[in-house]
Structure formats: C-alpha cells, structure tokens
Amino acid sequence: MSRWDQIFNSIIPEPKARPFWERSLYCLGTVFLYGWKLLRLPVGYLPRPLQGIVKNWTPEMFHVVIGSWVTRAYIDQPCRFEGLPNNVLPPSKVPARHALSPEQIEAFVRDGFLGPLTACSKEEAAALAASLAKKRTLPSENFGFVTDRDLHLETPEMLELMRSPAILDAAAQLLGPDLMTWRSQLFFKLSGGREIQWHQASTYIVEDYLEPALVPPNRHRLFQLTVWIALTPSTLDNGCLEFIPGTHQEIRTIHFGGEQGFYKVSFELEYKVDPAKVIKMPMEPGQFVIFSERVIHGSGPNQTDNPRLAMNFRVIPPYVRVYPESNFHRAMHMGQAYSLEKWGTVMLRGSDEYGLNRRAQTPVIQ
Ligand SMILES: O=C(O)CCC(=O)C(=O)O
C-alpha cells in the first residue's frame, strides 16, 4: 500500500461517538463521495481508500450516515436473506450419520443457526486447546505479530479439525458440496473476560468500511457459514454463544458510542432485544454450531474461574471472491491490519472450478 493510501486509510474513522465538529467534517466528506457516486465520476481519480467507499457503499449506507450526521451507519452492506444456494448437497449424498433431517435444514433456514452437533471427542478438543493456547502467544508466521486470526494456516491440527467430515458434511447440506475456508479466529474468553455484544455481519465491510472481505455473486443468497467449535465447556456462566433466531433476514444499523463497546470500537446494534427470544447455546468440548454470520449473535461475560476456549472458521463456496484486489486488510475492531502477502484460502471439501481465490502457500497445509 502506498504512503498516500496509508494516510487516507488512517483518516477513515473507526466507529465511536464523536464531537459535532468532527462529525461535520466527516459528513461533508461523505456528501462529497456520495455526489461522486451519483454523478458516476471516474473513481480512479480518488485515493484508493476513498474509491472503496464510492464503489462499495450502497445508497442506503450513504443515506444513514449523512442523514444521522455521522451518528449511525449500517453494520454491513445491506442485504436480505433469500435462502440457501441452489446446489446444496441432498442429505442422501452424505453418510447417514451426518445427514441433516428436513427439520434441521428448515430450522437453519428459519433461525439462521444449527447446533450443537459433534465434531470430535472432548480429549481431542482439549489437546487442540492446549496447543493453541501456546501458539497464540507467539507472533504469527503469516502476519508477523501476535493475533488470534488465521492460525489454521500454520497449525495442522487446527486444520484437521476444520476438515472433520461431521462439520463439512453438515455445511455441504446448507452451502453446497464445494467448500473452502478463508479465515479462522480463536475466541479465548479467560476468567473475567467481557461479553461480546450483539452483532451481525455479511460481507465484512464492517471491518474497515472500505472494502468488503467477501464478494459473492448475490449478496442475498446464503454465501457463507461460520462454524464455531467449543474447545472447553461453554456454559451459561462462562459466556456461551447466544443467538436471536430469525434475525439473519436483514442487516441492521448501529449507532456510534454506547457503554459496552465492540472489541476496540464503540457502537451498539439498533435492535431491541426481547430476552424471551434469546437462545443460549451451551456446548461440550468438541461440539460445534453452524450459523450465518447475519444472525444477531453475541456472548455473555465469563463469570467463572476457568477459561472458555473456542475457535471459529468461515466457510464459503469457491464462487465467492475473498479480499479481491487487496494485499492488505484492516480490522478496526481488532486494532490490527493484516498483510495478505502470505494469506490464502484453503480448500476443505470438493473442488474449485472457479479459481477466483489465491490458495495459501503455507507448507504446513500442502
Ligand atoms: O466466541 C464468542 O463469544 C463470539 C463469537 C462470534 O462472534 C463469532 O464466531 O462470530
């Protein structure tokens, strides 16, 4: 990334409450960029980070930011849920022990999540938890700094679990037979660890408000699944995952500020939660849940003396482009920026007829 682009990248504001004068400047800038988009002026004249806004923000995204004088925004590129892809694998094509029942598939379409199911034994989960606990304290071989992101690219036993047939056969019945992963993350919530507030995502433009990490052919069809695996017991007291069923139908707005904060940024989802509708999902080590990242989800604080250790990974069909034309990805909520030089997707199941995405070159996974 050029120095010039870096400067523009750094002035894109992370979500938080701001004084009126600052919001006014950002509002004027946003009006300017929306005008550029409406007049269809060539984006090539703009610095690269600003090109991202003009190209990737939808009119609704501009309206909310400008109309609220930069106090609100969409949490991600707006979309509605139009159902599963056409090529999902029928249950008869996977071993009977991994076949989802019609009720399970219907529940996923209705609620946006499915689980818990079982991927591996408690002992296997505990062994992986122990090795990842060490690994996450060292600088990542791919990114060069300590991070919970994408450690599957350098941890064969993590990738082995991600390739477990129980997980991939279930995912294939919701997303189709050909599956790759583009990202993983550890969620190690230590004793006293904070809640993760309600959130949702779709193409992950929420991470830098410039470039979506994922570009599917149709944003409204399901094009990604999150698989979240418990590596230690995940309980009501230590902050198990929580979902609000049916909320994957649309992407909501946020307002900046708020008490809780979302990792290192500060916003609150504009959704009035009815506690009676919240589904809490305790899990045993080795169990997993599959969900659409669009369903509103979060987790409570860890009020126990033991850590709640978990990992997730994101699954896509190979027709979804990942980080197109980027060699750098900034996640403002993590306060981290990742060079994509050594990053790549990893095929998990089936084949890739499209060849749209770079494959990881890490020797460990060849
Ligand atoms: O592990 C958690 O508490 C939150 C996980 C999450 O938000 C996710 O997997 O998308």
XYZ file of C-alpha atoms and ligand atoms in Angstrom:
376
model
C 0.000 0.000 0.000
C 1.400 3.418 -0.946
C 2.151 6.001 1.724
C -0.579 8.218 0.305
C -3.131 5.415 0.600
C -1.956 4.718 4.146
C -2.638 8.334 5.106
C -6.159 8.210 3.648
C -6.738 4.810 5.210
C -5.876 6.189 8.623
C -8.355 9.081 8.375
C -11.281 6.715 7.809
C -12.823 6.960 11.256
C -13.344 3.925 13.443
C -16.875 3.726 14.865
C -17.229 5.712 18.099
C -19.114 8.769 19.383
C -17.502 11.983 18.078
C -17.884 15.709 18.759
C -20.125 17.760 16.451
C -17.268 19.499 14.608
C -15.599 16.191 13.760
C -18.862 14.678 12.603
C -19.490 17.741 10.464
C -16.184 17.235 8.649
C -16.886 13.571 8.087
C -20.436 14.371 6.976
C -19.166 16.825 4.354
C -16.658 14.253 3.136
C -19.403 11.630 2.871
C -21.692 14.008 0.929
C -18.794 14.696 -1.450
C -18.232 10.971 -2.044
C -21.951 10.264 -2.460
C -22.122 13.091 -5.033
C -19.152 11.470 -6.827
C -21.047 8.179 -6.926
C -24.342 9.731 -8.066
C -22.616 11.684 -10.850
C -20.790 8.491 -11.865
C -17.460 10.309 -11.921
C -14.458 8.038 -12.519
C -13.340 6.595 -9.190
C -9.757 6.300 -10.445
C -9.187 9.995 -9.646
C -9.750 9.379 -5.939
C -7.187 7.983 -3.491
C -7.658 4.209 -3.238
C -9.302 4.097 0.215
C -11.927 6.635 -0.911
C -12.519 4.646 -4.095
C -13.629 1.840 -1.788
C -16.379 3.973 -0.272
C -17.676 5.161 -3.644
C -17.608 1.644 -5.122
C -18.797 -0.398 -2.176
C -21.231 1.710 -0.154
C -24.825 1.290 -1.263
C -27.146 4.343 -1.418
C -28.771 3.176 1.870
C -25.343 3.237 3.560
C -24.745 6.842 2.459
C -28.288 7.882 3.482
C -27.947 6.570 7.034
C -24.510 8.134 7.658
C -25.392 11.517 6.124
C -28.985 11.615 7.443
C -27.802 10.980 11.027
C -24.891 13.466 10.807
C -22.483 10.589 11.311
C -24.068 9.159 14.446
C -25.382 5.996 12.740
C -24.393 3.585 9.978
C -25.257 0.181 8.570
C -23.291 -2.506 10.349
C -22.507 -4.077 6.966
C -23.581 -3.931 3.328
C -27.373 -4.239 3.497
C -28.905 -7.478 2.282
C -31.932 -9.677 2.835
C -31.865 -13.426 3.247
C -33.215 -15.120 0.118
C -32.452 -18.678 1.119
C -29.845 -21.372 0.538
C -27.870 -21.712 -2.713
C -29.400 -23.924 -5.423
C -26.675 -26.560 -5.322
C -26.868 -27.675 -1.675
C -25.984 -31.326 -1.204
C -29.023 -33.547 -0.504
C -28.773 -35.429 2.809
C -28.760 -38.721 0.842
C -25.305 -37.809 -0.553
C -23.536 -37.811 2.811
C -23.041 -40.750 5.205
C -26.298 -41.369 7.089
C -24.715 -40.361 10.410
C -24.071 -36.837 9.043
C -27.348 -36.415 7.163
C -29.388 -33.453 8.403
C -33.102 -34.086 8.821
C -35.586 -31.930 6.875
C -36.488 -30.350 10.248
C -32.847 -29.378 10.910
C -32.491 -27.784 7.481
C -35.804 -25.983 7.921
C -34.677 -24.773 11.364
C -31.448 -23.375 9.895
C -33.336 -21.516 7.156
C -35.827 -20.161 9.713
C -33.454 -19.367 12.610
C -30.069 -18.772 10.952
C -28.176 -21.318 13.080
C -27.992 -25.055 13.703
C -26.469 -26.945 16.591
C -24.940 -28.174 18.712
C -23.519 -31.062 16.664
C -20.372 -33.052 17.452
C -17.061 -32.775 15.601
C -14.533 -34.549 17.847
C -14.003 -36.053 21.290
C -13.502 -33.971 24.450
C -9.919 -35.247 24.635
C -9.135 -34.123 21.080
C -10.667 -30.724 21.791
C -8.614 -30.392 24.998
C -5.374 -31.300 23.167
C -6.053 -28.673 20.498
C -6.954 -26.072 23.136
C -3.591 -26.685 24.841
C -1.554 -26.337 21.646
C -3.471 -23.225 20.503
C -3.090 -21.605 23.921
C 0.698 -21.740 23.366
C 0.584 -20.810 19.709
C -1.453 -17.631 20.243
C 1.205 -16.105 22.470
C 3.826 -16.168 19.663
C 3.954 -13.913 16.610
C 2.003 -15.490 13.760
C 4.191 -16.834 10.942
C 1.815 -15.318 8.415
C 1.234 -11.880 9.831
C 4.342 -11.354 11.927
C 2.556 -10.293 15.120
C 0.536 -11.923 17.890
C -3.001 -12.489 16.643
C -5.906 -14.906 17.024
C -6.575 -14.726 13.294
C -5.861 -17.417 10.699
C -3.728 -19.694 12.862
C -5.080 -22.640 10.824
C -2.554 -21.627 8.174
C 0.245 -22.676 10.485
C -1.390 -25.227 12.800
C -2.056 -28.577 11.067
C -4.098 -29.975 13.958
C -6.469 -26.990 13.767
C -6.939 -27.522 10.057
C -7.521 -31.225 10.658
C -10.422 -30.416 12.964
C -11.793 -27.943 10.406
C -11.734 -30.771 7.859
C -13.739 -33.082 10.083
C -16.420 -34.831 7.970
C -19.097 -34.154 10.620
C -18.614 -30.413 10.080
C -18.123 -30.386 6.326
C -20.947 -32.806 5.523
C -23.333 -30.636 7.549
C -22.057 -27.452 5.885
C -22.371 -29.017 2.408
C -26.080 -29.583 3.030
C -26.512 -25.834 3.630
C -23.945 -24.289 1.286
C -23.165 -26.840 -1.443
C -20.566 -29.579 -1.939
C -17.501 -27.410 -2.676
C -16.203 -25.598 0.360
C -13.160 -23.537 1.212
C -12.166 -21.543 4.252
C -10.834 -18.009 4.135
C -10.467 -17.198 7.790
C -10.362 -18.550 11.315
C -10.245 -16.954 14.730
C -9.677 -18.067 18.304
C -12.174 -16.899 20.911
C -10.369 -17.445 24.194
C -12.506 -15.819 26.872
C -10.481 -16.011 30.066
C -11.916 -15.850 33.575
C -13.458 -12.378 33.975
C -13.470 -11.897 30.178
C -16.012 -9.431 28.800
C -19.181 -10.102 26.869
C -19.189 -9.825 23.085
C -22.100 -7.579 22.341
C -24.852 -8.280 19.803
C -23.594 -8.028 16.252
C -24.059 -9.386 12.757
C -22.077 -9.275 9.510
C -22.464 -10.163 5.885
C -19.591 -9.230 3.563
C -17.449 -7.877 6.442
C -17.200 -4.361 5.076
C -17.842 -3.566 8.755
C -14.145 -4.238 9.404
C -12.820 -1.153 7.615
C -15.886 0.447 5.981
C -13.979 0.488 2.674
C -13.705 -2.933 1.096
C -15.883 -5.981 1.697
C -13.762 -9.011 2.528
C -16.223 -11.185 0.585
C -17.795 -10.510 -2.789
C -20.473 -13.091 -3.642
C -22.363 -13.144 -6.954
C -25.582 -12.441 -4.997
C -25.411 -10.866 -1.528
C -28.928 -12.004 -0.668
C -28.417 -15.742 -1.039
C -26.530 -17.559 1.720
C -22.863 -17.414 0.679
C -21.003 -18.025 3.920
C -21.246 -20.062 7.108
C -19.482 -19.645 10.421
C -18.537 -22.822 12.251
C -17.866 -22.210 15.960
C -16.288 -25.079 17.918
C -16.117 -25.309 21.717
C -12.660 -26.445 22.889
C -13.573 -26.328 26.598
C -17.049 -26.434 28.172
C -19.053 -23.423 27.062
C -21.707 -22.701 29.685
C -24.348 -20.188 30.729
C -21.891 -18.825 33.323
C -18.757 -18.588 31.219
C -20.246 -16.801 28.224
C -21.642 -19.362 25.792
C -22.848 -18.178 22.383
C -26.293 -16.586 22.191
C -28.480 -16.092 19.125
C -31.647 -14.236 18.241
C -33.434 -16.621 15.880
C -34.692 -15.292 12.558
C -32.648 -12.081 12.647
C -30.500 -13.215 9.677
C -33.316 -11.917 7.454
C -31.790 -8.443 7.279
C -28.720 -6.373 8.135
C -29.372 -3.711 10.779
C -27.971 -0.300 11.581
C -25.747 0.715 14.505
C -25.349 3.950 16.426
C -21.884 5.065 17.447
C -20.924 5.126 21.121
C -22.624 3.084 23.832
C -21.455 1.526 27.042
C -20.178 -1.895 26.060
C -18.005 -1.325 23.009
C -17.328 -3.973 20.402
C -13.718 -5.096 20.971
C -11.770 -1.850 20.388
C -14.524 0.180 18.723
C -17.705 1.599 20.114
C -21.154 1.061 18.679
C -24.474 -0.564 19.500
C -26.691 -2.513 17.179
C -30.072 -0.829 16.686
C -32.180 -3.806 17.610
C -34.436 -4.038 20.644
C -33.676 -7.418 22.158
C -36.553 -9.374 23.646
C -34.819 -11.547 26.307
C -37.546 -14.176 25.893
C -36.426 -14.742 22.297
C -32.700 -15.183 23.014
C -31.371 -18.732 22.547
C -28.321 -19.502 24.686
C -26.251 -22.384 23.406
C -24.100 -24.192 25.985
C -21.743 -26.715 24.389
C -19.439 -29.527 25.411
C -15.830 -29.519 24.176
C -15.772 -30.892 20.616
C -19.294 -29.707 19.826
C -19.951 -27.089 17.187
C -22.677 -24.792 15.901
C -23.073 -23.641 12.307
C -24.568 -20.225 11.752
C -24.995 -17.475 9.254
C -22.920 -14.500 10.385
C -26.007 -12.434 9.552
C -27.939 -13.781 12.536
C -27.670 -11.440 15.512
C -25.349 -13.148 17.978
C -23.050 -12.434 20.895
C -21.949 -13.939 24.191
C -22.015 -13.043 27.884
C -19.083 -12.399 30.253
C -17.057 -15.228 31.743
C -18.059 -15.217 35.400
C -16.221 -18.408 36.290
C -12.630 -19.180 37.275
C -11.991 -21.200 34.128
C -11.331 -20.032 30.584
C -13.913 -20.560 27.851
C -11.878 -21.556 24.820
C -13.301 -21.780 21.330
C -12.372 -21.307 17.691
C -14.367 -20.462 14.635
C -13.781 -20.585 10.926
C -15.612 -19.188 7.939
C -16.705 -21.408 5.072
C -17.547 -20.271 1.539
C -18.185 -21.878 -1.829
C -15.388 -21.159 -4.324
C -17.582 -18.772 -6.364
C -17.259 -16.147 -3.609
C -14.309 -13.796 -4.084
C -12.223 -13.079 -0.981
C -10.314 -9.803 -0.444
C -10.445 -9.074 -4.196
C -7.606 -6.926 -5.465
C -6.340 -6.302 -1.924
C -2.950 -7.004 -0.455
C -3.857 -5.645 2.953
C -6.854 -5.930 5.287
C -7.610 -3.669 8.213
C -9.921 -4.822 11.019
C -10.632 -1.681 13.005
C -12.409 -3.506 15.828
C -9.322 -5.685 16.396
C -6.962 -2.716 16.062
C -4.969 -4.842 13.607
C -4.038 -4.684 9.924
C -3.081 -7.844 8.105
C -0.750 -8.067 5.118
C -2.266 -10.594 2.723
C 1.087 -11.470 1.197
C 1.162 -14.951 2.768
C -2.584 -15.318 3.260
C -4.659 -17.653 1.090
C -7.813 -19.735 1.064
C -7.719 -23.453 1.860
C -9.910 -25.999 0.091
C -11.808 -28.091 2.639
C -14.154 -30.219 0.557
C -14.966 -30.909 -3.109
C -13.307 -28.934 -5.883
C -12.836 -25.376 -7.113
C -13.999 -24.849 -10.696
C -13.701 -21.078 -10.485
C -10.108 -20.378 -9.479
C -11.050 -16.912 -8.199
C -9.115 -17.002 -4.973
C -5.496 -17.318 -4.088
C -4.550 -20.519 -2.234
C -2.442 -20.434 0.894
C 1.172 -21.303 0.207
C 1.989 -22.247 3.790
C 3.993 -25.516 3.623
C 2.150 -26.938 6.585
C -1.075 -27.382 4.640
C 0.194 -28.695 1.296
O -16.962 -16.557 20.799
C -17.716 -15.611 21.001
O -18.051 -15.291 22.133
C -18.270 -14.810 19.849
C -18.047 -15.483 18.538
C -18.521 -14.722 17.357
O -18.995 -13.618 17.429
C -18.398 -15.371 16.045
O -17.942 -16.516 15.976
O -18.771 -14.740 15.026
